[in-house]
Amino acid sequence: MKGFQELLSHMSAQLDAGTLTLQGAALGMSEYVQGQMACSRVSVWLLEGEAGHRVMRRLAGYDGVTRTPITEPVLLREEEFAAYFEALTQKGVYRCPDTLADPHLAAMRESYLLPHDIRASLDATIGANGTTWAVYCCAQQGSLRDWTPQEVRLLRRFTDAISVRRARRRRREAEAAMLMQRLVNGEGLTAQIDTP
């Protein structure tokens, strides 16, 4: 986990400096997680919109079989895949050893699972305070896979680390915006600002 924390810190600094895009960070983290999980591919999906009308948009990923980035855009709409969206966001983790037998994934069999030969998946949400911002998806191609409790915990540790870092960043951004607004309104800096 130390290696992932270091990677996350390094990429966060690059994002802050503007030398790395969010897609580039997602690709780098996907490659790392794919190696740790030893699965066929890992991808990061952004979850956008209001409940009932959400969209999962693939940001980037890494294919461990071909050793290539996954960059082609894909959208999964909640209206089409409601059972999967509900199960994932309710539990925070979606563990599926056989995608073709899973009733929650039935709607995406023909359009997504079969064309990509995804036979097992393990997905975990990234978010905080009841809000989901993104999803990490680990996929096994060509064969079933019974994801172990240790693998589920490992993926959750990765997504929890990202969630904490993103929540802190959002808090800092909100505090900076509030401070800027106070300055614009001429309130000055007379009040003391608490920083963690």
Coordinates of N, CA, C and O in Angstrom, one line a residue:
M1 N 0.8 -1.2 0.0 CA 0.0 0.0 0.0 C 0.9 1.3 0.0 O 0.5 2.3 -0.5
K2 N 2.1 1.1 0.6 CA 3.0 2.3 0.6 C 3.3 2.8 -0.8 O 3.3 4.0 -1.1
G3 N 3.5 1.9 -1.7 CA 3.8 2.2 -3.1 C 2.6 3.0 -3.7 O 2.8 4.0 -4.5
F4 N 1.4 2.6 -3.4 CA 0.2 3.3 -4.0 C 0.1 4.7 -3.4 O -0.2 5.6 -4.1
Q5 N 0.3 4.8 -2.1 CA 0.3 6.1 -1.4 C 1.3 7.1 -2.0 O 1.0 8.2 -2.3
E6 N 2.5 6.6 -2.3 CA 3.5 7.4 -2.9 C 3.1 7.8 -4.3 O 3.3 9.0 -4.7
L7 N 2.6 6.9 -5.1 CA 2.1 7.2 -6.5 C 1.0 8.2 -6.4 O 1.0 9.2 -7.2
L8 N 0.1 8.0 -5.5 CA -1.0 9.0 -5.4 C -0.5 10.4 -5.0 O -1.0 11.4 -5.6
S9 N 0.4 10.5 -4.1 CA 1.0 11.7 -3.7 C 1.7 12.4 -4.9 O 1.5 13.6 -5.1
H10 N 2.5 11.6 -5.6 CA 3.2 12.1 -6.8 C 2.2 12.6 -7.8 O 2.4 13.7 -8.4
M11 N 1.2 11.9 -8.1 CA 0.2 12.3 -9.1 C -0.6 13.5 -8.7 O -0.9 14.3 -9.5
S12 N -0.9 13.5 -7.4 CA -1.7 14.7 -6.9 C -0.8 16.0 -7.1 O -1.4 17.0 -7.5
A13 N 0.4 15.9 -6.8 CA 1.3 17.1 -7.0 C 1.4 17.5 -8.4 O 1.3 18.7 -8.8
Q14 N 1.4 16.5 -9.3 CA 1.5 16.8 -10.8 C 0.1 17.4 -11.2 O 0.1 18.3 -12.1
L15 N -1.0 16.9 -10.7 CA -2.3 17.4 -11.0 C -2.3 18.9 -10.6 O -2.8 19.8 -11.3
D16 N -1.9 19.2 -9.4 CA -1.9 20.5 -8.8 C -1.0 21.5 -9.6 O -1.4 22.6 -9.8
A17 N 0.1 20.9 -10.1 CA 1.0 21.8 -10.9 C 0.6 21.9 -12.4 O 1.2 22.7 -13.1
G18 N -0.4 21.1 -12.8 CA -0.9 21.2 -14.2 C 0.0 20.4 -15.1 O -0.1 20.6 -16.4
T19 N 0.9 19.6 -14.6 CA 1.7 18.8 -15.5 C 1.2 17.4 -15.8 O 1.8 16.6 -16.6
L20 N 0.0 17.1 -15.3 CA -0.6 15.8 -15.5 C -2.1 16.0 -15.6 O -2.7 16.8 -14.8
T21 N -2.8 15.4 -16.6 CA -4.2 15.5 -16.7 C -4.9 14.4 -15.8 O -4.2 13.4 -15.4
L22 N -6.2 14.6 -15.6 CA -6.9 13.6 -14.8 C -6.9 12.3 -15.5 O -6.8 11.2 -14.9
Q23 N -7.0 12.3 -16.8 CA -7.0 11.0 -17.6 C -5.6 10.4 -17.4 O -5.5 9.2 -17.3
G24 N -4.5 11.2 -17.5 CA -3.2 10.6 -17.3 C -3.0 10.0 -15.9 O -2.4 8.9 -15.7
A25 N -3.6 10.6 -14.9 CA -3.5 10.1 -13.5 C -4.3 8.8 -13.4 O -3.8 7.8 -12.8
A26 N -5.5 8.8 -14.0 CA -6.3 7.5 -14.0 C -5.6 6.4 -14.7 O -5.6 5.3 -14.3
L27 N -4.9 6.7 -15.8 CA -4.1 5.7 -16.5 C -3.0 5.1 -15.7 O -2.8 3.9 -15.5
G28 N -2.2 6.0 -15.1 CA -1.1 5.6 -14.2 C -1.6 4.7 -13.0 O -1.0 3.7 -12.7
M29 N -2.7 5.2 -12.4 CA -3.2 4.4 -11.2 C -3.8 3.1 -11.7 O -3.6 2.1 -11.0
S30 N -4.4 3.1 -12.8 CA -5.0 1.8 -13.4 C -3.9 0.8 -13.6 O -4.0 -0.4 -13.3
E31 N -2.8 1.3 -14.2 CA -1.7 0.3 -14.5 C -1.1 -0.2 -13.2 O -0.9 -1.5 -13.1
Y32 N -1.0 0.6 -12.2 CA -0.5 0.1 -10.9 C -1.5 -0.9 -10.3 O -1.1 -2.0 -9.8
V33 N -2.8 -0.6 -10.2 CA -3.8 -1.4 -9.6 C -3.9 -2.8 -10.4 O -4.0 -3.8 -9.8
Q34 N -3.8 -2.7 -11.7 CA -3.8 -3.9 -12.5 C -2.7 -4.9 -12.1 O -2.9 -6.1 -12.0
G35 N -1.5 -4.3 -11.9 CA -0.4 -5.1 -11.5 C -0.6 -5.8 -10.1 O -0.3 -6.9 -9.9
Q36 N -1.2 -5.0 -9.2 CA -1.4 -5.5 -7.9 C -2.5 -6.5 -7.8 O -2.4 -7.5 -7.1
M37 N -3.5 -6.3 -8.6 CA -4.7 -7.2 -8.6 C -4.5 -8.4 -9.5 O -5.2 -9.4 -9.4
A38 N -3.5 -8.4 -10.4 CA -3.2 -9.4 -11.4 C -4.5 -9.9 -12.1 O -4.8 -11.1 -12.3
C39 N -5.2 -8.9 -12.6 CA -6.4 -9.2 -13.4 C -6.1 -8.7 -14.8 O -5.1 -8.2 -15.1
S40 N -7.0 -9.0 -15.7 CA -6.8 -8.6 -17.2 C -6.7 -7.2 -17.4 O -5.9 -6.7 -18.2
R41 N -7.7 -6.4 -16.8 CA -7.7 -5.0 -17.1 C -8.3 -4.2 -15.9 O -9.1 -4.8 -15.2
V42 N -7.9 -3.0 -15.8 CA -8.5 -2.1 -14.7 C -8.8 -0.8 -15.4 O -8.1 -0.3 -16.2
S43 N -10.0 -0.2 -15.1 CA -10.3 1.1 -15.6 C -11.0 2.0 -14.5 O -11.5 1.5 -13.6
V44 N -10.9 3.3 -14.8 CA -11.5 4.3 -13.9 C -12.6 4.9 -14.6 O -12.5 5.4 -15.8
W45 N -13.8 5.0 -14.0 CA -15.0 5.6 -14.6 C -15.5 6.7 -13.7 O -15.5 6.5 -12.5
L46 N -15.8 7.8 -14.3 CA -16.4 8.9 -13.5 C -17.9 8.7 -13.4 O -18.5 8.2 -14.4
L47 N -18.5 9.0 -12.3 CA -19.9 8.8 -12.1 C -20.5 10.2 -12.0 O -20.2 11.0 -11.1
E48 N -21.3 10.6 -13.0 CA -21.9 11.9 -13.1 C -23.4 11.9 -13.2 O -24.0 11.0 -13.7
G49 N -24.0 13.0 -12.7 CA -25.4 13.2 -12.8 C -26.1 12.9 -11.5 O -25.5 12.5 -10.5
E50 N -27.4 13.1 -11.6 CA -28.3 12.9 -10.4 C -28.8 11.4 -10.4 O -29.0 10.8 -11.5
A51 N -29.1 10.9 -9.2 CA -29.6 9.5 -9.1 C -30.8 9.3 -10.0 O -31.7 10.1 -10.1
G52 N -30.8 8.2 -10.7 CA -31.8 7.9 -11.6 C -31.4 8.2 -13.1 O -31.9 7.7 -14.0
H53 N -30.5 9.2 -13.2 CA -30.1 9.7 -14.5 C -28.5 9.7 -14.6 O -28.0 10.5 -15.4
R54 N -27.9 9.0 -13.8 CA -26.4 9.0 -13.7 C -25.8 8.3 -15.0 O -26.4 7.5 -15.6
V55 N -24.6 8.7 -15.2 CA -23.8 8.2 -16.3 C -22.4 7.8 -15.8 O -21.8 8.6 -15.1
M56 N -22.0 6.6 -16.1 CA -20.6 6.2 -15.8 C -19.8 6.4 -17.1 O -20.2 5.9 -18.2
R57 N -18.8 7.3 -17.1 CA -18.0 7.6 -18.3 C -16.6 7.1 -18.0 O -15.9 7.5 -17.1
R58 N -16.1 6.2 -18.9 CA -14.8 5.7 -18.7 C -13.8 6.8 -19.0 O -13.8 7.4 -20.0
L59 N -12.9 7.0 -18.0 CA -11.9 8.1 -18.1 C -10.6 7.5 -18.7 O -10.1 8.0 -19.7
A60 N -10.1 6.3 -18.2 CA -8.9 5.7 -18.7 C -8.8 4.3 -18.0 O -9.5 4.1 -17.0
G61 N -7.9 3.5 -18.5 CA -7.7 2.2 -17.9 C -6.4 1.6 -18.5 O -5.7 2.3 -19.3
Y62 N -6.1 0.4 -18.0 CA -4.9 -0.3 -18.5 C -5.2 -1.7 -18.7 O -5.8 -2.4 -17.9
D63 N -4.8 -2.2 -19.9 CA -5.0 -3.6 -20.3 C -3.7 -4.3 -20.0 O -2.7 -4.1 -20.7
G64 N -3.8 -5.2 -19.0 CA -2.6 -6.0 -18.6 C -2.2 -7.1 -19.6 O -1.1 -7.5 -19.6
V65 N -3.2 -7.5 -20.4 CA -2.9 -8.6 -21.4 C -2.1 -8.1 -22.5 O -1.0 -8.6 -22.9
T66 N -2.5 -6.9 -23.1 CA -1.8 -6.3 -24.2 C -0.8 -5.3 -23.8 O -0.1 -4.8 -24.7
R67 N -0.8 -4.9 -22.5 CA 0.1 -3.9 -22.0 C -0.1 -2.6 -22.7 O 0.9 -1.9 -23.0
T68 N -1.3 -2.2 -22.8 CA -1.7 -0.9 -23.5 C -2.7 -0.1 -22.7 O -3.5 -0.7 -22.0
P69 N -2.6 1.2 -22.9 CA -3.6 2.0 -22.2 C -5.0 1.8 -22.8 O -5.1 1.4 -24.0
I70 N -6.0 2.0 -22.0 CA -7.4 2.0 -22.5 C -7.9 3.4 -22.5 O -8.0 4.0 -21.4
T71 N -8.2 4.0 -23.6 CA -8.6 5.4 -23.7 C -9.9 5.6 -24.4 O -10.4 6.8 -24.4
E72 N -10.4 4.6 -25.1 CA -11.6 4.9 -25.9 C -12.8 5.2 -24.9 O -12.9 4.5 -23.9
P73 N -13.5 6.2 -25.3 CA -14.6 6.6 -24.4 C -15.8 5.6 -24.4 O -16.1 5.0 -25.5
V74 N -16.3 5.3 -23.3 CA -17.5 4.4 -23.2 C -18.4 5.1 -22.1 O -18.0 5.6 -21.1
L75 N -19.7 5.1 -22.4 CA -20.7 5.6 -21.5 C -21.7 4.5 -21.1 O -22.2 3.7 -21.9
L76 N -22.0 4.4 -19.8 CA -23.0 3.4 -19.3 C -24.0 4.3 -18.6 O -23.7 5.0 -17.7
R77 N -25.2 4.2 -19.1 CA -26.3 5.1 -18.6 C -27.2 4.3 -17.5 O -27.5 3.2 -17.8
E78 N -27.5 5.0 -16.5 CA -28.2 4.3 -15.4 C -29.6 3.9 -15.9 O -30.1 2.8 -15.5
E79 N -30.2 4.6 -16.8 CA -31.5 4.2 -17.3 C -31.5 2.8 -18.0 O -32.4 2.1 -17.9
E80 N -30.3 2.5 -18.6 CA -30.1 1.2 -19.2 C -29.7 0.1 -18.3 O -30.0 -1.1 -18.5
F81 N -28.9 0.5 -17.3 CA -28.2 -0.5 -16.4 C -28.6 -0.2 -14.9 O -27.7 -0.3 -14.1
A82 N -29.8 0.0 -14.7 CA -30.3 0.5 -13.3 C -29.9 -0.6 -12.2 O -29.5 -0.2 -11.1
A83 N -30.1 -1.8 -12.5 CA -29.8 -2.9 -11.5 C -28.4 -2.8 -11.1 O -28.1 -2.9 -9.9
Y84 N -27.5 -2.7 -12.0 CA -26.0 -2.6 -11.7 C -25.7 -1.4 -10.9 O -25.0 -1.4 -9.9
F85 N -26.2 -0.2 -11.4 CA -25.9 1.1 -10.7 C -26.4 1.0 -9.2 O -25.7 1.4 -8.3
E86 N -27.6 0.5 -9.0 CA -28.2 0.4 -7.7 C -27.3 -0.5 -6.8 O -27.0 -0.1 -5.7
A87 N -27.0 -1.7 -7.3 CA -26.2 -2.6 -6.5 C -24.9 -2.1 -6.1 O -24.4 -2.2 -5.0
L88 N -24.2 -1.4 -7.1 CA -22.9 -0.9 -6.9 C -22.9 0.3 -5.9 O -22.1 0.3 -4.9
T89 N -23.8 1.2 -6.1 CA -23.8 2.4 -5.2 C -24.3 2.1 -3.8 O -23.9 2.8 -2.9
Q90 N -25.2 1.1 -3.7 CA -25.7 0.8 -2.4 C -24.6 0.1 -1.5 O -24.5 0.4 -0.3
K91 N -23.8 -0.8 -2.1 CA -22.8 -1.5 -1.3 C -21.4 -0.9 -1.4 O -20.6 -1.2 -0.5
G92 N -21.1 -0.1 -2.4 CA -19.8 0.4 -2.6 C -18.8 -0.5 -3.3 O -17.8 -0.1 -3.7
V93 N -19.2 -1.8 -3.3 CA -18.3 -2.8 -4.0 C -19.3 -3.8 -4.7 O -20.3 -4.1 -4.2
Y94 N -18.9 -4.1 -5.9 CA -19.7 -5.1 -6.7 C -18.8 -6.2 -7.1 O -17.9 -6.0 -7.9
R95 N -19.0 -7.4 -6.5 CA -18.1 -8.5 -6.8 C -18.9 -9.5 -7.6 O -20.0 -10.0 -7.2
C96 N -18.4 -9.8 -8.8 CA -19.1 -10.7 -9.7 C -18.1 -11.8 -10.3 O -17.3 -11.4 -11.1
P97 N -18.3 -13.0 -9.9 CA -17.4 -14.1 -10.4 C -17.7 -14.5 -11.8 O -16.9 -15.1 -12.5
D98 N -19.0 -14.3 -12.2 CA -19.4 -14.7 -13.5 C -20.4 -13.7 -14.1 O -21.6 -13.7 -13.8
T99 N -19.9 -12.8 -14.9 CA -20.7 -11.7 -15.5 C -21.9 -12.2 -16.3 O -22.9 -11.6 -16.4
L100 N -21.7 -13.3 -17.0 CA -22.8 -13.8 -17.9 C -24.0 -14.5 -17.1 O -25.0 -14.6 -17.7
A101 N -23.7 -14.8 -15.9 CA -24.8 -15.4 -15.1 C -25.4 -14.4 -14.1 O -26.4 -14.7 -13.4
D102 N -24.9 -13.2 -14.0 CA -25.3 -12.2 -13.0 C -26.5 -11.4 -13.6 O -26.4 -10.7 -14.6
P103 N -27.7 -11.5 -12.9 CA -28.9 -10.8 -13.4 C -28.7 -9.3 -13.4 O -29.3 -8.6 -14.2
H104 N -27.9 -8.7 -12.5 CA -27.7 -7.3 -12.4 C -27.0 -6.8 -13.7 O -27.0 -5.6 -14.0
L105 N -26.2 -7.7 -14.3 CA -25.4 -7.3 -15.5 C -26.1 -7.7 -16.8 O -25.5 -7.5 -17.9
A106 N -27.2 -8.3 -16.7 CA -27.9 -8.8 -18.0 C -28.0 -7.8 -19.1 O -27.8 -8.1 -20.2
A107 N -28.3 -6.6 -18.7 CA -28.6 -5.5 -19.7 C -27.3 -5.1 -20.4 O -27.4 -4.6 -21.6
M108 N -26.1 -5.4 -19.9 CA -24.9 -5.0 -20.6 C -24.2 -6.2 -21.2 O -23.1 -6.0 -21.8
R109 N -24.8 -7.3 -21.2 CA -24.1 -8.5 -21.8 C -23.7 -8.3 -23.3 O -22.6 -8.4 -23.6
E110 N -24.7 -8.0 -24.1 CA -24.5 -7.9 -25.5 C -23.7 -6.7 -25.9 O -22.9 -6.7 -26.8
S111 N -24.0 -5.6 -25.2 CA -23.3 -4.3 -25.7 C -21.9 -4.1 -25.1 O -21.1 -3.4 -25.7
Y112 N -21.6 -4.7 -24.0 CA -20.3 -4.4 -23.4 C -19.5 -5.7 -22.9 O -18.4 -5.8 -23.3
L113 N -20.1 -6.6 -22.2 CA -19.4 -7.7 -21.6 C -18.9 -8.7 -22.7 O -17.7 -9.0 -22.7
L114 N -19.8 -9.1 -23.6 CA -19.4 -10.1 -24.6 C -18.4 -9.5 -25.6 O -17.3 -10.1 -25.9
P115 N -18.6 -8.3 -26.1 CA -17.6 -7.7 -27.0 C -16.2 -7.6 -26.4 O -15.2 -7.6 -27.1
H116 N -16.1 -7.4 -25.1 CA -14.8 -7.2 -24.4 C -14.4 -8.5 -23.7 O -13.3 -8.5 -23.0
D117 N -15.2 -9.6 -23.8 CA -14.9 -10.9 -23.2 C -14.6 -10.8 -21.7 O -13.8 -11.5 -21.2
I118 N -15.4 -9.9 -21.1 CA -15.3 -9.8 -19.6 C -16.2 -10.8 -18.9 O -17.4 -10.8 -19.1
R119 N -15.5 -11.7 -18.3 CA -16.2 -12.8 -17.6 C -16.4 -12.7 -16.1 O -17.2 -13.4 -15.5
A120 N -15.6 -11.8 -15.5 CA -15.7 -11.6 -14.1 C -15.3 -10.1 -13.8 O -14.5 -9.6 -14.6
S121 N -15.9 -9.5 -12.8 CA -15.6 -8.2 -12.5 C -15.6 -7.9 -11.0 O -16.4 -8.5 -10.3
L122 N -14.8 -6.9 -10.6 CA -14.8 -6.5 -9.2 C -14.7 -5.0 -9.3 O -13.7 -4.4 -9.8
D123 N -15.7 -4.3 -8.8 CA -15.8 -2.8 -8.9 C -16.0 -2.2 -7.5 O -16.7 -2.8 -6.7
A124 N -15.4 -1.1 -7.4 CA -15.5 -0.4 -6.1 C -15.6 1.1 -6.3 O -15.0 1.7 -7.2
T125 N -16.4 1.8 -5.5 CA -16.7 3.2 -5.6 C -15.6 4.1 -5.0 O -15.0 3.6 -4.0
I126 N -15.5 5.3 -5.5 CA -14.7 6.3 -4.9 C -15.6 7.4 -4.5 O -16.4 7.9 -5.4
G127 N -15.6 7.9 -3.3 CA -16.5 8.9 -2.9 C -16.4 9.1 -1.4 O -15.7 8.5 -0.7
A128 N -17.3 10.1 -0.9 CA -17.3 10.3 0.5 C -18.7 11.0 0.9 O -19.3 11.6 0.0
N129 N -19.1 10.8 2.1 CA -20.3 11.4 2.6 C -21.5 11.1 1.8 O -22.3 11.9 1.5
G130 N -21.6 9.8 1.4 CA -22.8 9.4 0.6 C -22.8 9.7 -0.8 O -23.7 9.5 -1.5
T131 N -21.7 10.3 -1.3 CA -21.6 10.7 -2.7 C -20.5 9.9 -3.4 O -19.5 9.7 -2.9
T132 N -20.9 9.4 -4.6 CA -19.9 8.6 -5.4 C -19.4 9.5 -6.5 O -20.3 10.0 -7.3
W133 N -18.1 9.6 -6.7 CA -17.5 10.4 -7.8 C -17.1 9.6 -8.9 O -17.0 10.0 -10.0
A134 N -16.6 8.3 -8.6 CA -15.9 7.5 -9.6 C -16.0 6.0 -9.2 O -16.4 5.7 -8.0
V135 N -15.6 5.2 -10.1 CA -15.7 3.7 -9.9 C -14.4 3.1 -10.4 O -14.0 3.5 -11.6
Y136 N -13.7 2.3 -9.7 CA -12.6 1.5 -10.2 C -13.2 0.1 -10.6 O -13.9 -0.5 -9.8
C137 N -12.9 -0.3 -11.8 CA -13.4 -1.6 -12.3 C -12.2 -2.5 -12.7 O -11.4 -2.2 -13.5
C138 N -12.2 -3.7 -12.0 CA -11.2 -4.7 -12.3 C -12.0 -5.8 -13.1 O -13.0 -6.2 -12.7
A139 N -11.4 -6.2 -14.3 CA -12.1 -7.1 -15.1 C -11.2 -8.3 -15.4 O -10.0 -8.1 -15.6
Q140 N -11.8 -9.5 -15.4 CA -11.1 -10.7 -15.9 C -11.7 -11.1 -17.2 O -12.9 -11.3 -17.3
Q141 N -10.8 -11.2 -18.2 CA -11.3 -11.6 -19.5 C -11.0 -13.1 -19.7 O -10.1 -13.7 -19.3
G142 N -12.0 -13.7 -20.5 CA -11.8 -15.1 -20.9 C -12.1 -16.2 -19.9 O -12.2 -17.3 -20.3
S143 N -12.2 -15.9 -18.6 CA -12.4 -16.9 -17.7 C -13.1 -16.4 -16.4 O -13.0 -15.2 -16.2
L144 N -13.8 -17.2 -15.7 CA -14.5 -16.8 -14.5 C -13.4 -16.6 -13.4 O -12.3 -17.1 -13.5
R145 N -13.7 -15.8 -12.4 CA -12.8 -15.5 -11.3 C -13.6 -15.3 -10.0 O -14.4 -14.4 -10.0
D146 N -13.3 -16.1 -9.0 CA -14.0 -15.9 -7.7 C -13.0 -15.0 -6.9 O -12.1 -15.4 -6.3
W147 N -13.4 -13.7 -6.9 CA -12.5 -12.7 -6.2 C -12.5 -13.0 -4.7 O -13.5 -13.3 -4.1
T148 N -11.3 -13.1 -4.2 CA -11.1 -13.4 -2.8 C -11.4 -12.2 -1.9 O -11.4 -11.1 -2.3
P149 N -11.7 -12.5 -0.6 CA -11.9 -11.4 0.3 C -10.7 -10.5 0.4 O -10.8 -9.3 0.6
Q150 N -9.5 -11.1 0.3 CA -8.3 -10.3 0.3 C -8.2 -9.3 -0.9 O -7.8 -8.2 -0.7
E151 N -8.6 -9.8 -2.0 CA -8.7 -8.9 -3.2 C -9.7 -7.8 -3.1 O -9.4 -6.7 -3.5
V152 N -10.8 -8.1 -2.5 CA -11.8 -7.1 -2.3 C -11.3 -6.0 -1.3 O -11.4 -4.8 -1.6
R153 N -10.7 -6.5 -0.3 CA -10.1 -5.5 0.7 C -9.0 -4.7 0.1 O -8.9 -3.5 0.3
L154 N -8.2 -5.3 -0.8 CA -7.1 -4.5 -1.4 C -7.7 -3.5 -2.3 O -7.2 -2.3 -2.3
L155 N -8.6 -3.8 -3.1 CA -9.2 -2.8 -4.0 C -9.9 -1.7 -3.2 O -9.8 -0.5 -3.5
R156 N -10.6 -2.1 -2.1 CA -11.2 -1.0 -1.2 C -10.1 -0.1 -0.6 O -10.4 1.1 -0.4
R157 N -9.0 -0.7 -0.3 CA -7.9 0.2 0.3 C -7.5 1.2 -0.7 O -7.2 2.3 -0.4
F158 N -7.4 0.8 -2.0 CA -7.0 1.7 -3.1 C -8.0 2.8 -3.2 O -7.7 4.0 -3.3
T159 N -9.3 2.4 -3.3 CA -10.4 3.4 -3.5 C -10.6 4.3 -2.3 O -10.9 5.5 -2.5
D160 N -10.4 3.7 -1.1 CA -10.5 4.5 0.1 C -9.4 5.6 0.2 O -9.7 6.7 0.5
A161 N -8.2 5.2 -0.2 CA -7.1 6.2 -0.2 C -7.4 7.3 -1.2 O -7.2 8.5 -0.9
I162 N -7.9 7.0 -2.4 CA -8.3 8.1 -3.4 C -9.4 8.9 -2.8 O -9.4 10.1 -2.9
S163 N -10.4 8.3 -2.2 CA -11.6 9.0 -1.7 C -11.1 10.0 -0.6 O -11.6 11.2 -0.6
V164 N -10.3 9.6 0.3 CA -9.8 10.5 1.4 C -9.0 11.7 0.8 O -9.3 12.8 1.1
R165 N -8.1 11.4 -0.2 CA -7.4 12.5 -0.8 C -8.2 13.4 -1.5 O -8.1 14.6 -1.5
R166 N -9.2 12.9 -2.3 CA -10.1 13.8 -3.0 C -11.0 14.6 -2.1 O -11.3 15.8 -2.4
A167 N -11.5 14.0 -1.0 CA -12.3 14.8 -0.1 C -11.5 15.9 0.5 O -12.0 17.0 0.7
R168 N -10.3 15.7 0.9 CA -9.4 16.7 1.4 C -9.2 17.8 0.4 O -9.2 19.0 0.7
R169 N -9.0 17.4 -0.8 CA -8.7 18.4 -1.9 C -10.0 19.3 -2.1 O -9.9 20.5 -2.2
R170 N -11.1 18.6 -2.1 CA -12.4 19.4 -2.3 C -12.6 20.4 -1.1 O -13.1 21.5 -1.3
R171 N -12.2 19.9 0.1 CA -12.4 20.8 1.3 C -11.4 22.0 1.1 O -11.8 23.2 1.4
R172 N -10.2 21.8 0.7 CA -9.2 22.9 0.5 C -9.7 23.8 -0.6 O -9.6 25.0 -0.4
E173 N -10.3 23.3 -1.7 CA -10.8 24.1 -2.7 C -11.9 25.0 -2.2 O -12.0 26.2 -2.6
A174 N -12.8 24.4 -1.4 CA -14.0 25.2 -0.9 C -13.5 26.2 0.0 O -14.0 27.4 0.0
E175 N -12.5 25.9 0.9 CA -12.0 26.9 1.8 C -11.3 28.1 1.0 O -11.4 29.2 1.4
A176 N -10.5 27.7 0.0 CA -9.9 28.8 -0.9 C -10.9 29.6 -1.6 O -10.8 30.9 -1.6
A177 N -12.0 29.0 -2.0 CA -13.0 29.8 -2.7 C -13.7 30.7 -1.7 O -14.0 31.9 -2.0
M178 N -14.0 30.3 -0.5 CA -14.6 31.1 0.5 C -13.7 32.2 0.9 O -14.1 33.4 1.1
L179 N -12.4 32.0 1.1 CA -11.4 33.0 1.4 C -11.4 34.1 0.2 O -11.4 35.3 0.5
M180 N -11.4 33.6 -1.0 CA -11.4 34.5 -2.1 C -12.6 35.4 -2.1 O -12.5 36.6 -2.4
Q181 N -13.7 34.8 -1.8 CA -15.0 35.5 -1.8 C -15.0 36.6 -0.7 O -15.4 37.7 -0.9
R182 N -14.4 36.3 0.4 CA -14.3 37.2 1.5 C -13.4 38.4 1.1 O -13.7 39.6 1.4
L183 N -12.3 38.1 0.4 CA -11.4 39.1 0.0 C -12.1 40.1 -1.1 O -11.9 41.3 -1.0
V184 N -12.8 39.4 -2.0 CA -13.6 40.2 -3.0 C -14.6 41.1 -2.3 O -14.8 42.2 -2.8
N185 N -15.2 40.6 -1.3 CA -16.3 41.4 -0.6 C -15.6 42.4 0.4 O -16.4 43.1 1.1
G186 N -14.3 42.4 0.4 CA -13.7 43.4 1.3 C -13.6 43.1 2.7 O -13.5 44.0 3.6
E187 N -13.8 41.8 3.1 CA -13.8 41.5 4.5 C -12.4 41.3 5.1 O -12.3 41.2 6.3
G188 N -11.4 41.3 4.2 CA -10.1 41.2 4.7 C -9.7 39.8 5.4 O -10.5 38.9 5.3
L189 N -8.6 39.8 6.0 CA -8.2 38.6 6.7 C -8.2 38.7 8.2 O -7.3 38.2 8.9
T190 N -9.1 39.4 8.8 CA -9.1 39.6 10.2 C -9.5 38.4 11.0 O -9.0 38.2 12.1
A191 N -10.3 37.5 10.4 CA -10.7 36.3 11.1 C -9.6 35.3 10.9 O -8.9 35.2 9.8
Q192 N -9.3 34.5 11.9 CA -8.3 33.4 11.9 C -8.9 32.2 11.1 O -10.0 31.8 11.3
I193 N -8.0 31.7 10.2 CA -8.4 30.5 9.4 C -7.8 29.3 10.0 O -6.6 29.2 10.2
D194 N -8.6 28.3 10.3 CA -8.1 27.0 10.9 C -7.7 26.1 9.7 O -8.4 26.0 8.7
T195 N -6.5 25.6 9.8 CA -6.0 24.6 8.8 C -5.6 23.3 9.5 O -5.0 23.4 10.5
P196 N -6.0 22.2 8.8 CA -5.6 21.0 9.5 C -4.1 20.7 9.4 O -3.4 21.1 8.6

